XYZ file of C-alpha atoms in Angstrom:
608
model
C -96.268 -38.114 -29.178
C -97.899 -38.626 -32.591
C -97.245 -36.120 -35.254
C -99.690 -35.418 -37.928
C -98.174 -34.767 -41.167
C -99.221 -31.288 -42.901
C -101.612 -31.637 -45.609
C -102.873 -28.882 -47.924
C -105.531 -28.204 -45.447
C -102.945 -27.521 -42.896
C -100.991 -24.899 -45.014
C -101.404 -21.151 -44.655
C -99.981 -17.997 -46.049
C -99.447 -16.738 -42.390
C -99.322 -18.424 -38.908
C -99.868 -16.072 -35.850
C -98.679 -17.437 -32.439
C -100.576 -16.029 -29.554
C -103.934 -14.489 -29.234
C -103.106 -11.362 -27.136
C -103.150 -7.647 -28.344
C -100.405 -8.089 -30.876
C -101.790 -11.468 -32.195
C -105.180 -10.076 -32.592
C -104.053 -7.146 -34.869
C -101.506 -9.215 -36.801
C -104.136 -11.875 -37.611
C -106.908 -9.254 -38.334
C -104.567 -7.273 -40.687
C -103.076 -10.299 -42.290
C -106.579 -11.895 -43.157
C -107.881 -8.425 -44.465
C -105.080 -8.225 -46.757
C -106.196 -11.377 -48.287
C -103.622 -13.797 -46.986
C -104.949 -17.182 -45.482
C -104.242 -16.764 -41.877
C -104.100 -19.271 -38.801
C -104.242 -17.792 -35.363
C -103.171 -20.373 -32.687
C -103.611 -19.474 -29.030
C -103.744 -21.428 -25.632
C -107.307 -20.251 -24.957
C -109.747 -18.758 -27.161
C -111.730 -17.354 -24.458
C -108.742 -15.126 -23.576
C -108.229 -13.506 -27.021
C -107.617 -9.791 -26.520
C -107.388 -10.322 -22.797
C -106.357 -7.675 -20.342
C -104.415 -9.170 -17.504
C -103.521 -5.708 -15.953
C -105.420 -2.393 -15.948
C -108.315 -2.817 -18.438
C -107.669 0.490 -20.033
C -106.631 1.712 -23.465
C -104.907 4.923 -24.511
C -103.421 7.791 -22.536
C -100.673 10.140 -23.640
C -98.392 8.642 -26.263
C -100.302 5.337 -25.995
C -103.358 6.814 -27.297
C -101.602 8.040 -30.392
C -100.791 4.484 -31.174
C -104.441 3.362 -30.920
C -105.375 6.247 -33.255
C -102.746 4.926 -35.768
C -104.234 1.473 -35.509
C -107.775 3.129 -36.210
C -106.322 4.634 -39.332
C -105.766 1.113 -40.560
C -109.271 0.089 -39.241
C -107.696 -2.260 -36.660
C -109.627 -4.307 -34.207
C -108.504 -2.436 -30.800
C -110.264 0.861 -31.634
C -113.367 -0.949 -32.777
C -113.501 -3.135 -29.703
C -112.850 -0.002 -27.331
C -115.693 1.847 -28.883
C -118.269 -0.835 -27.908
C -116.757 -1.819 -24.470
C -115.706 1.275 -22.757
C -116.880 2.193 -19.247
C -115.368 5.744 -19.045
C -113.462 7.977 -21.640
C -111.305 10.834 -20.798
C -109.176 13.244 -22.706
C -105.788 13.722 -20.766
C -103.672 16.726 -20.861
C -106.546 18.955 -21.830
C -104.753 21.912 -20.534
C -102.031 21.583 -22.906
C -102.144 21.970 -26.689
C -103.608 19.261 -28.967
C -100.163 17.892 -29.905
C -99.614 16.230 -26.330
C -103.353 15.288 -25.390
C -104.268 11.637 -25.095
C -107.510 9.892 -25.294
C -107.772 7.159 -22.671
C -110.695 4.849 -22.101
C -111.475 2.394 -19.202
C -112.605 -0.965 -20.647
C -114.905 -3.655 -19.489
C -112.394 -6.444 -19.961
C -114.689 -9.266 -20.368
C -116.857 -7.556 -22.979
C -113.559 -6.503 -24.799
C -112.213 -10.069 -25.108
C -115.511 -11.297 -26.246
C -115.774 -8.520 -28.938
C -112.229 -9.132 -30.189
C -113.112 -12.754 -30.480
C -116.123 -12.069 -32.336
C -114.572 -9.722 -34.744
C -111.924 -12.280 -35.619
C -114.439 -15.098 -35.878
C -116.268 -13.175 -38.419
C -113.274 -12.226 -40.441
C -112.697 -14.021 -43.773
C -109.509 -15.650 -44.450
C -108.940 -16.211 -40.917
C -108.962 -19.641 -38.787
C -108.688 -19.677 -35.085
C -107.328 -22.849 -33.277
C -106.936 -23.366 -29.594
C -103.721 -25.255 -29.070
C -100.134 -24.585 -27.876
C -97.145 -24.324 -30.101
C -94.214 -26.627 -29.047
C -91.799 -25.978 -31.985
C -90.937 -23.733 -34.779
C -90.195 -25.429 -38.053
C -87.063 -24.014 -39.567
C -85.606 -24.975 -42.862
C -82.386 -23.183 -44.338
C -82.664 -20.363 -41.936
C -86.462 -20.033 -43.141
C -89.512 -20.235 -40.988
C -91.913 -22.702 -42.671
C -94.379 -23.812 -39.921
C -95.003 -24.934 -36.391
C -95.552 -28.219 -34.424
C -98.183 -28.053 -31.583
C -97.775 -29.849 -28.178
C -100.484 -32.416 -29.502
C -98.346 -33.190 -32.505
C -100.117 -31.528 -35.546
C -98.018 -29.914 -37.912
C -99.028 -26.602 -39.763
C -96.859 -25.104 -42.521
C -96.854 -21.554 -43.791
C -94.960 -19.030 -45.878
C -94.526 -16.867 -43.040
C -94.935 -17.014 -39.222
C -95.495 -14.293 -36.550
C -94.717 -14.956 -32.896
C -96.626 -12.831 -30.458
C -96.446 -14.920 -27.199
C -96.485 -11.847 -24.884
C -95.280 -12.581 -21.386
C -95.661 -16.508 -21.758
C -92.011 -17.464 -22.705
C -90.529 -19.273 -19.557
C -92.980 -17.181 -17.511
C -93.013 -17.467 -13.669
C -95.503 -15.866 -11.328
C -94.554 -14.699 -7.876
C -96.663 -14.018 -4.727
C -94.163 -13.698 -1.801
C -92.064 -16.761 -1.577
C -94.606 -18.807 -3.768
C -93.366 -19.207 -7.222
C -95.301 -20.914 -10.174
C -94.283 -21.781 -13.513
C -97.266 -20.104 -15.407
C -98.413 -17.127 -17.333
C -101.294 -14.852 -16.011
C -104.360 -16.473 -14.385
C -102.447 -19.894 -14.136
C -102.314 -20.182 -17.977
C -99.399 -22.586 -18.998
C -95.894 -21.097 -19.587
C -94.670 -21.609 -23.096
C -91.523 -23.361 -22.187
C -91.016 -25.603 -25.062
C -91.543 -22.772 -27.549
C -88.930 -20.723 -25.652
C -86.420 -23.539 -26.021
C -87.245 -23.523 -29.830
C -86.543 -19.964 -30.016
C -83.309 -20.109 -28.073
C -82.048 -22.785 -30.547
C -82.183 -19.971 -33.270
C -79.197 -18.513 -31.458
C -81.054 -15.214 -30.633
C -79.930 -13.021 -27.900
C -82.565 -13.104 -25.205
C -83.243 -11.618 -21.874
C -85.544 -11.467 -18.947
C -88.132 -8.842 -17.923
C -90.521 -8.533 -14.983
C -93.901 -6.886 -14.790
C -96.705 -7.291 -12.397
C -100.242 -6.269 -11.223
C -102.034 -5.152 -8.115
C -104.612 -7.062 -5.942
C -108.252 -6.721 -7.088
C -110.708 -5.442 -4.709
C -114.473 -6.156 -3.999
C -116.126 -3.027 -4.974
C -118.915 -3.259 -2.251
C -116.213 -3.303 0.489
C -114.712 0.154 -0.675
C -115.752 3.616 0.571
C -115.704 5.785 -2.354
C -117.059 8.898 -0.320
C -113.666 9.652 0.873
C -111.875 9.735 -2.608
C -111.786 12.337 -5.360
C -113.860 11.580 -8.414
C -112.169 11.844 -11.884
C -114.216 14.120 -13.951
C -114.785 13.623 -17.790
C -114.833 16.169 -20.351
C -117.561 15.823 -23.084
C -116.358 13.929 -26.136
C -117.887 13.356 -29.546
C -115.378 10.887 -30.856
C -113.197 8.162 -29.572
C -110.297 6.584 -31.606
C -112.107 5.820 -34.892
C -112.592 8.204 -37.831
C -116.428 8.452 -37.279
C -117.807 10.444 -34.510
C -119.964 8.860 -31.857
C -121.896 9.740 -28.778
C -119.798 9.049 -25.581
C -121.587 7.923 -22.440
C -119.446 7.537 -19.285
C -121.286 4.697 -17.333
C -118.986 4.037 -14.569
C -116.970 6.490 -12.200
C -113.282 6.356 -11.550
C -111.733 7.770 -8.448
C -108.401 8.711 -6.925
C -107.113 8.023 -3.448
C -103.515 8.027 -1.969
C -101.099 5.905 0.038
C -99.738 7.611 3.292
C -96.933 7.111 5.785
C -98.708 4.316 7.457
C -98.985 2.452 4.098
C -95.128 2.873 3.519
C -94.312 1.652 6.767
C -96.540 -1.430 6.391
C -94.838 -2.073 2.967
C -91.262 -1.425 4.273
C -91.871 -3.735 7.172
C -92.429 -6.591 4.845
C -89.632 -5.959 2.256
C -87.791 -9.162 3.425
C -90.861 -11.167 2.103
C -90.670 -9.413 -1.502
C -89.282 -11.635 -4.275
C -87.959 -8.276 -5.737
C -85.614 -7.872 -2.859
C -84.772 -11.630 -2.158
C -83.034 -12.215 -5.574
C -85.813 -14.524 -6.686
C -86.632 -12.184 -9.553
C -83.733 -11.275 -11.953
C -85.767 -9.627 -14.622
C -85.829 -6.003 -15.179
C -88.877 -3.954 -14.013
C -90.619 -1.268 -16.025
C -89.434 2.062 -14.837
C -92.718 3.937 -15.547
C -95.079 1.451 -13.951
C -92.963 0.113 -10.877
C -94.378 -1.904 -8.043
C -95.450 -0.177 -4.725
C -92.437 -1.680 -3.037
C -90.070 -0.156 -5.484
C -91.923 3.287 -5.321
C -91.519 3.153 -1.385
C -87.904 2.198 -1.707
C -86.839 4.737 -4.423
C -88.895 7.724 -3.269
C -88.245 7.075 0.581
C -88.996 10.856 1.271
C -92.377 10.625 -0.523
C -95.193 9.804 1.845
C -98.069 9.661 -0.582
C -98.544 8.132 -3.946
C -101.690 8.429 -6.266
C -103.800 5.336 -6.585
C -106.329 5.479 -9.482
C -109.495 3.449 -8.487
C -111.002 1.956 -11.710
C -113.700 -0.698 -12.418
C -112.673 -3.869 -14.467
C -116.152 -4.585 -15.728
C -119.816 -3.886 -15.682
C -120.267 -7.555 -15.213
C -118.616 -8.076 -11.976
C -117.755 -6.450 -8.587
C -113.918 -6.065 -8.989
C -111.906 -2.861 -8.776
C -108.377 -2.275 -10.051
C -106.342 -0.058 -7.789
C -104.008 1.210 -10.457
C -100.642 2.165 -8.671
C -100.447 -0.696 -6.322
C -98.811 -3.482 -8.375
C -97.066 -5.782 -5.926
C -95.654 -9.182 -5.270
C -95.676 -9.242 -1.518
C -97.493 -12.239 0.250
C -101.353 -12.043 0.267
C -101.336 -11.112 4.150
C -98.980 -8.267 3.548
C -101.049 -6.978 0.647
C -104.108 -7.189 2.841
C -102.228 -5.283 5.683
C -101.190 -2.207 3.525
C -104.284 -1.975 1.450
C -106.296 -1.228 4.513
C -104.226 1.739 5.583
C -105.468 3.501 2.393
C -108.152 6.062 2.516
C -111.361 4.370 1.309
C -109.838 0.772 1.560
C -110.018 0.441 5.286
C -112.446 -2.561 4.962
C -111.426 -3.561 1.525
C -111.572 -7.372 0.467
C -108.855 -8.679 -1.843
C -110.775 -10.886 -4.500
C -107.369 -11.786 -6.183
C -103.893 -11.312 -4.999
C -101.432 -9.118 -6.847
C -98.471 -10.784 -8.234
C -95.302 -10.361 -10.206
C -94.586 -12.242 -13.608
C -91.144 -12.850 -15.081
C -90.608 -13.763 -18.727
C -88.089 -14.012 -21.532
C -87.842 -11.707 -24.349
C -85.771 -11.270 -27.675
C -83.587 -8.347 -27.921
C -85.159 -6.380 -30.813
C -81.912 -5.045 -32.401
C -82.088 -8.470 -34.066
C -85.005 -7.417 -36.199
C -85.440 -5.386 -39.326
C -87.718 -2.488 -39.548
C -90.410 -4.986 -40.932
C -90.108 -6.677 -37.527
C -88.678 -9.758 -39.331
C -85.897 -11.719 -37.501
C -82.714 -10.849 -39.528
C -81.232 -14.401 -38.981
C -84.395 -16.337 -39.939
C -86.243 -15.403 -43.112
C -90.153 -15.150 -43.022
C -90.052 -15.082 -39.046
C -91.667 -12.030 -37.578
C -91.978 -10.972 -33.952
C -94.474 -8.553 -32.322
C -95.416 -7.389 -28.666
C -93.933 -7.941 -25.344
C -91.444 -10.634 -26.825
C -89.647 -7.600 -28.333
C -89.355 -6.063 -24.856
C -92.262 -3.534 -24.995
C -94.776 -3.220 -22.247
C -98.494 -2.160 -22.729
C -101.377 -3.277 -24.752
C -101.054 -0.431 -27.152
C -97.485 -0.978 -27.957
C -98.149 -4.668 -28.521
C -100.990 -3.807 -30.844
C -99.073 -1.364 -32.891
C -96.377 -3.964 -33.438
C -98.851 -6.540 -34.323
C -100.477 -4.425 -36.836
C -97.203 -3.998 -38.711
C -95.982 -7.521 -38.301
C -99.224 -8.805 -39.631
C -99.202 -6.548 -42.709
C -95.655 -7.334 -43.498
C -96.092 -11.172 -43.057
C -99.092 -11.098 -45.393
C -97.383 -8.821 -47.793
C -94.294 -11.299 -47.979
C -96.565 -14.258 -48.481
C -98.470 -12.345 -51.215
C -95.558 -11.013 -52.962
C -96.325 -7.443 -52.188
C -94.316 -4.534 -50.940
C -93.876 -4.218 -47.130
C -94.990 -1.451 -44.957
C -92.204 0.501 -42.944
C -93.545 3.558 -41.176
C -90.770 6.191 -40.428
C -90.418 8.155 -37.346
C -91.567 11.485 -38.880
C -95.073 10.178 -39.760
C -96.148 7.774 -37.024
C -95.572 6.907 -33.310
C -95.620 3.189 -34.355
C -92.589 4.187 -36.595
C -90.974 5.786 -33.808
C -91.480 2.842 -31.454
C -90.149 0.299 -34.155
C -87.174 2.437 -34.892
C -86.364 2.681 -31.250
C -86.567 -0.985 -30.810
C -84.562 -2.169 -33.792
C -81.950 0.604 -33.705
C -81.415 1.348 -30.020
C -82.747 -1.848 -28.431
C -84.048 -1.775 -24.784
C -82.406 -2.019 -21.238
C -85.904 -1.968 -19.639
C -89.504 -2.553 -20.849
C -90.285 0.025 -23.563
C -93.218 2.352 -23.133
C -94.536 5.074 -25.489
C -94.430 8.676 -24.565
C -94.958 11.858 -26.815
C -91.461 13.031 -25.518
C -90.051 10.216 -27.726
C -91.374 11.991 -30.746
C -88.927 14.611 -32.114
C -91.734 16.295 -34.143
C -94.950 16.164 -32.064
C -96.530 19.082 -33.865
C -96.576 17.085 -37.029
C -97.899 13.707 -35.515
C -100.966 14.534 -33.560
C -104.153 12.594 -32.625
C -106.334 14.572 -34.774
C -104.421 14.325 -37.945
C -103.710 10.629 -37.800
C -105.937 9.619 -40.608
C -104.410 12.289 -42.760
C -101.077 11.064 -42.169
C -101.735 7.271 -42.589
C -104.717 6.745 -44.825
C -102.447 6.522 -47.878
C -100.490 3.482 -46.293
C -103.950 1.958 -45.117
C -105.529 2.182 -48.555
C -102.363 0.945 -50.336
C -102.536 -2.191 -48.325
C -106.365 -2.597 -48.889
C -107.056 -2.104 -45.075
C -109.575 0.761 -45.675
C -112.259 1.033 -48.274
C -112.453 3.450 -51.304
C -115.364 5.164 -49.782
C -113.547 5.761 -46.346
C -110.361 6.933 -48.143
C -112.403 9.421 -50.103
C -114.102 10.685 -46.894
C -110.688 11.034 -45.113
C -109.352 13.056 -48.242
C -112.330 15.309 -48.152
C -111.844 16.172 -44.466
C -108.066 16.691 -44.988
C -109.010 19.122 -47.906
C -111.500 20.907 -45.730
C -108.967 21.353 -42.771
C -106.305 22.837 -44.948
C -108.754 25.123 -46.863
C -110.267 26.480 -43.627
C -106.700 27.050 -42.228
C -105.501 28.931 -45.207
C -108.951 31.200 -45.125
C -108.542 31.873 -41.432
C -104.886 33.097 -42.050
C -105.783 35.010 -45.367
C -108.825 36.803 -43.852
C -106.696 37.737 -40.552
C -109.154 35.752 -38.364
C -106.331 33.751 -36.514
C -106.594 35.465 -33.171
C -110.532 35.318 -33.010
C -110.555 31.813 -34.110
C -107.810 30.670 -31.351
C -109.646 32.535 -28.721
C -112.865 30.807 -29.382
C -111.162 27.495 -29.374
C -109.134 28.223 -26.255
C -112.425 29.012 -24.376
C -113.814 25.785 -25.756
C -116.473 27.775 -27.487
C -116.588 25.240 -30.539
C -120.054 26.216 -31.713
C -119.055 29.880 -32.201
C -115.695 28.586 -33.911
C -118.080 26.693 -36.348
C -119.991 29.783 -36.856
C -116.950 31.732 -37.681
C -115.937 29.161 -40.494
C -119.457 29.513 -41.687
C -119.092 33.301 -42.084
C -115.844 32.785 -44.110
C -117.815 30.587 -46.505
C -116.798 27.159 -45.077
C -119.160 24.310 -44.259
C -119.400 22.828 -40.872
C -116.693 20.317 -40.126
C -116.425 17.422 -37.725
C -115.441 18.061 -34.165
C -112.091 16.184 -34.888
C -111.464 18.506 -37.959
C -112.312 21.433 -35.946
C -109.322 20.407 -33.580
C -107.294 19.865 -36.534
C -107.945 23.319 -37.987
C -107.019 24.663 -34.376
C -103.782 22.757 -34.339
C -102.766 23.878 -37.926
C -103.637 27.638 -37.052
C -101.938 27.541 -33.618
C -98.726 25.492 -34.690
C -98.530 26.887 -38.105
C -95.093 28.700 -37.920
C -93.584 25.987 -35.645
C -94.815 23.293 -37.751
C -93.131 24.895 -40.961
C -90.025 24.828 -38.945
C -90.337 21.236 -38.013
C -90.795 20.206 -41.606
C -87.620 22.173 -42.539
C -85.805 20.272 -39.821
C -87.001 17.057 -41.232
C -85.895 17.891 -44.731
C -82.657 18.890 -43.493
C -82.183 15.671 -41.410
C -83.294 13.374 -44.104
C -80.550 14.984 -46.471
C -77.847 14.388 -43.770
C -79.030 11.286 -41.995
C -76.206 9.112 -43.639
C -73.483 11.853 -42.748
C -70.748 9.790 -40.986
C -69.615 10.866 -37.748
C -65.826 10.159 -37.364
C -65.072 7.934 -34.477
C -62.551 10.623 -33.144
C -65.044 13.453 -33.076
C -64.983 15.372 -29.838
C -68.272 16.314 -28.658
C -67.087 18.595 -25.855
C -65.980 21.063 -28.434
C -69.716 21.828 -29.250
C -70.735 24.307 -26.564
C -74.293 24.408 -27.711
C -74.927 20.861 -26.602
C -75.798 20.153 -22.889
C -73.310 18.378 -20.751
C -75.614 15.483 -20.615
C -75.723 15.104 -24.456
C -72.005 15.564 -24.754
C -71.500 12.741 -22.268
C -73.946 10.385 -23.895
C -72.726 11.154 -27.392
C -68.996 10.548 -26.183
C -70.199 7.263 -24.539
C -72.371 5.753 -27.280
C -70.117 7.020 -30.293
C -72.958 7.081 -32.903
C -71.662 6.230 -36.419
C -74.063 8.494 -38.356
C -76.403 11.461 -37.823
C -79.348 9.059 -38.063
C -77.923 7.144 -34.986
C -77.218 10.287 -32.985
C -80.767 11.439 -33.426
C -82.001 8.357 -31.655
C -80.125 9.164 -28.261
C -82.549 10.081 -25.595
C -82.781 13.709 -25.062
C -81.433 14.753 -28.413
C -83.019 17.670 -30.028
C -83.508 18.970 -33.486
C -81.314 21.943 -32.657
C -78.675 19.509 -31.202
C -78.782 17.663 -34.499
C -78.312 20.824 -36.502
C -75.250 21.711 -34.326
C -73.822 18.257 -35.038
C -74.437 18.550 -38.747
C -72.811 22.038 -38.983
C -69.883 21.213 -36.908
C -69.027 17.955 -38.689
C -69.290 19.623 -42.063
C -67.258 22.737 -40.901
C -64.483 20.345 -39.402
C -64.290 18.208 -42.376
C -64.341 20.973 -44.984
C -67.893 20.069 -46.253
C -69.538 23.538 -45.898
């Protein structure tokens, strides 16, 4: 193999390896900050590709996409122009835990991402595969491709998704490949292993795709959509749902068919060793783990307006094709379904994320950043959120600027990264609103208020947009204060609960306020609804910040705190957190529990 020596033309401020959702956001953010950026990917026609369900957002995940939008990221832009259906989930609950979800045309989305990147200044895109990282004095300085080219850089970001040592499984058939037969990044995996990083193995999967014309939708429940006037971005838009989505269910016959073929599943034969995602398990695992449950929801969703394929969300499987065909046809509406592409499992290597800093930089290797599924996460949104931060920080390092570290009191992306680098993972990580200790403060509707200052500082939004966000923020808080001052809280809340937004706008007008955007109206509603509770959360945050470095003695007895649940007492005893900050990250820990810990520690050691 001939190696081409690096020249000035082959040197970049930032190199991004991989063109998936993490790579797209990393490259887009880096280039927009002004860093000369190289994106190198195996297939430029698969930039921003969606190998699983082509959908973006949802509860928790949608919060991440809104946060990417606050930085004018690529994912929200592409979603706005390529969605097939948009729905707000959890509408029966408060605005803090609602989640916007859009079904995407995956072909149009990928093309849009590619176009956005191609038109971005400071960004070069190359179709090639990386063979090796160049490391000098524990510092990343570039890459070597499989065809021998050398590219040097100040910083490098790895966003290889599920491609490190990846294998796909359909029954007893095993292939060394990524999704859709793309080549596995085996040589790059060896290069990463040579850095002496702790790595592991994870597994994910996808269901078979079905021919739309072979499905009987008349027996299914149609998913209704609520009217929306905005998607993820700051500016409002007219939302047109062009494709219907449906729900059907498995049944006892389905379960029996799957159970009878367990012996053919690589999940049970020992062929797959990687840990599966708990919250998106294969249908085989659902049937095994919930043996008493005869029916599971299947969401029947389109993949594109350009082809005739349907994604049966909830039927991920790695059974042989014949077994897939057998159980699929036991489901209502699928009696004559034709499989256009078999479902499969994919297994891959990842790097344990506790070896990263909060900037997503590898602690052992300076100027090397990791983002996406290589860090043990699952989902397009989680990957994109990490890519955004890694791209900003890689560019900031190259340009000699301050990094961006979002904390868990201002951002869901901050929560995700803090969870990853502090606690690590033992299964693929997925974002939920339940991971946020202070959900009332971090809502979809106030995302731009929360994060605009960071986006502006890093030159990722314009002066004009920053001014508009500040103006809307001011209008929201002025309206909130006026509603409370004039004792119109209950009338305003009643109108909003009844979805009578026009009357709510009229109420604001009678109080002397101008009309606001539909998102701002939701923000006013949330501020009025959650006001007293939000003040309590802010007080808790201030209290925690002042005590987060408080040391917990190793001999501290948690069973002597009766206010803590037995489960929390057991977890604390087992994990032995060294500080209050570490204790707060234990799953299930509450602000009230942290307050109890702080009080007891200070009481026991005479600090009151």
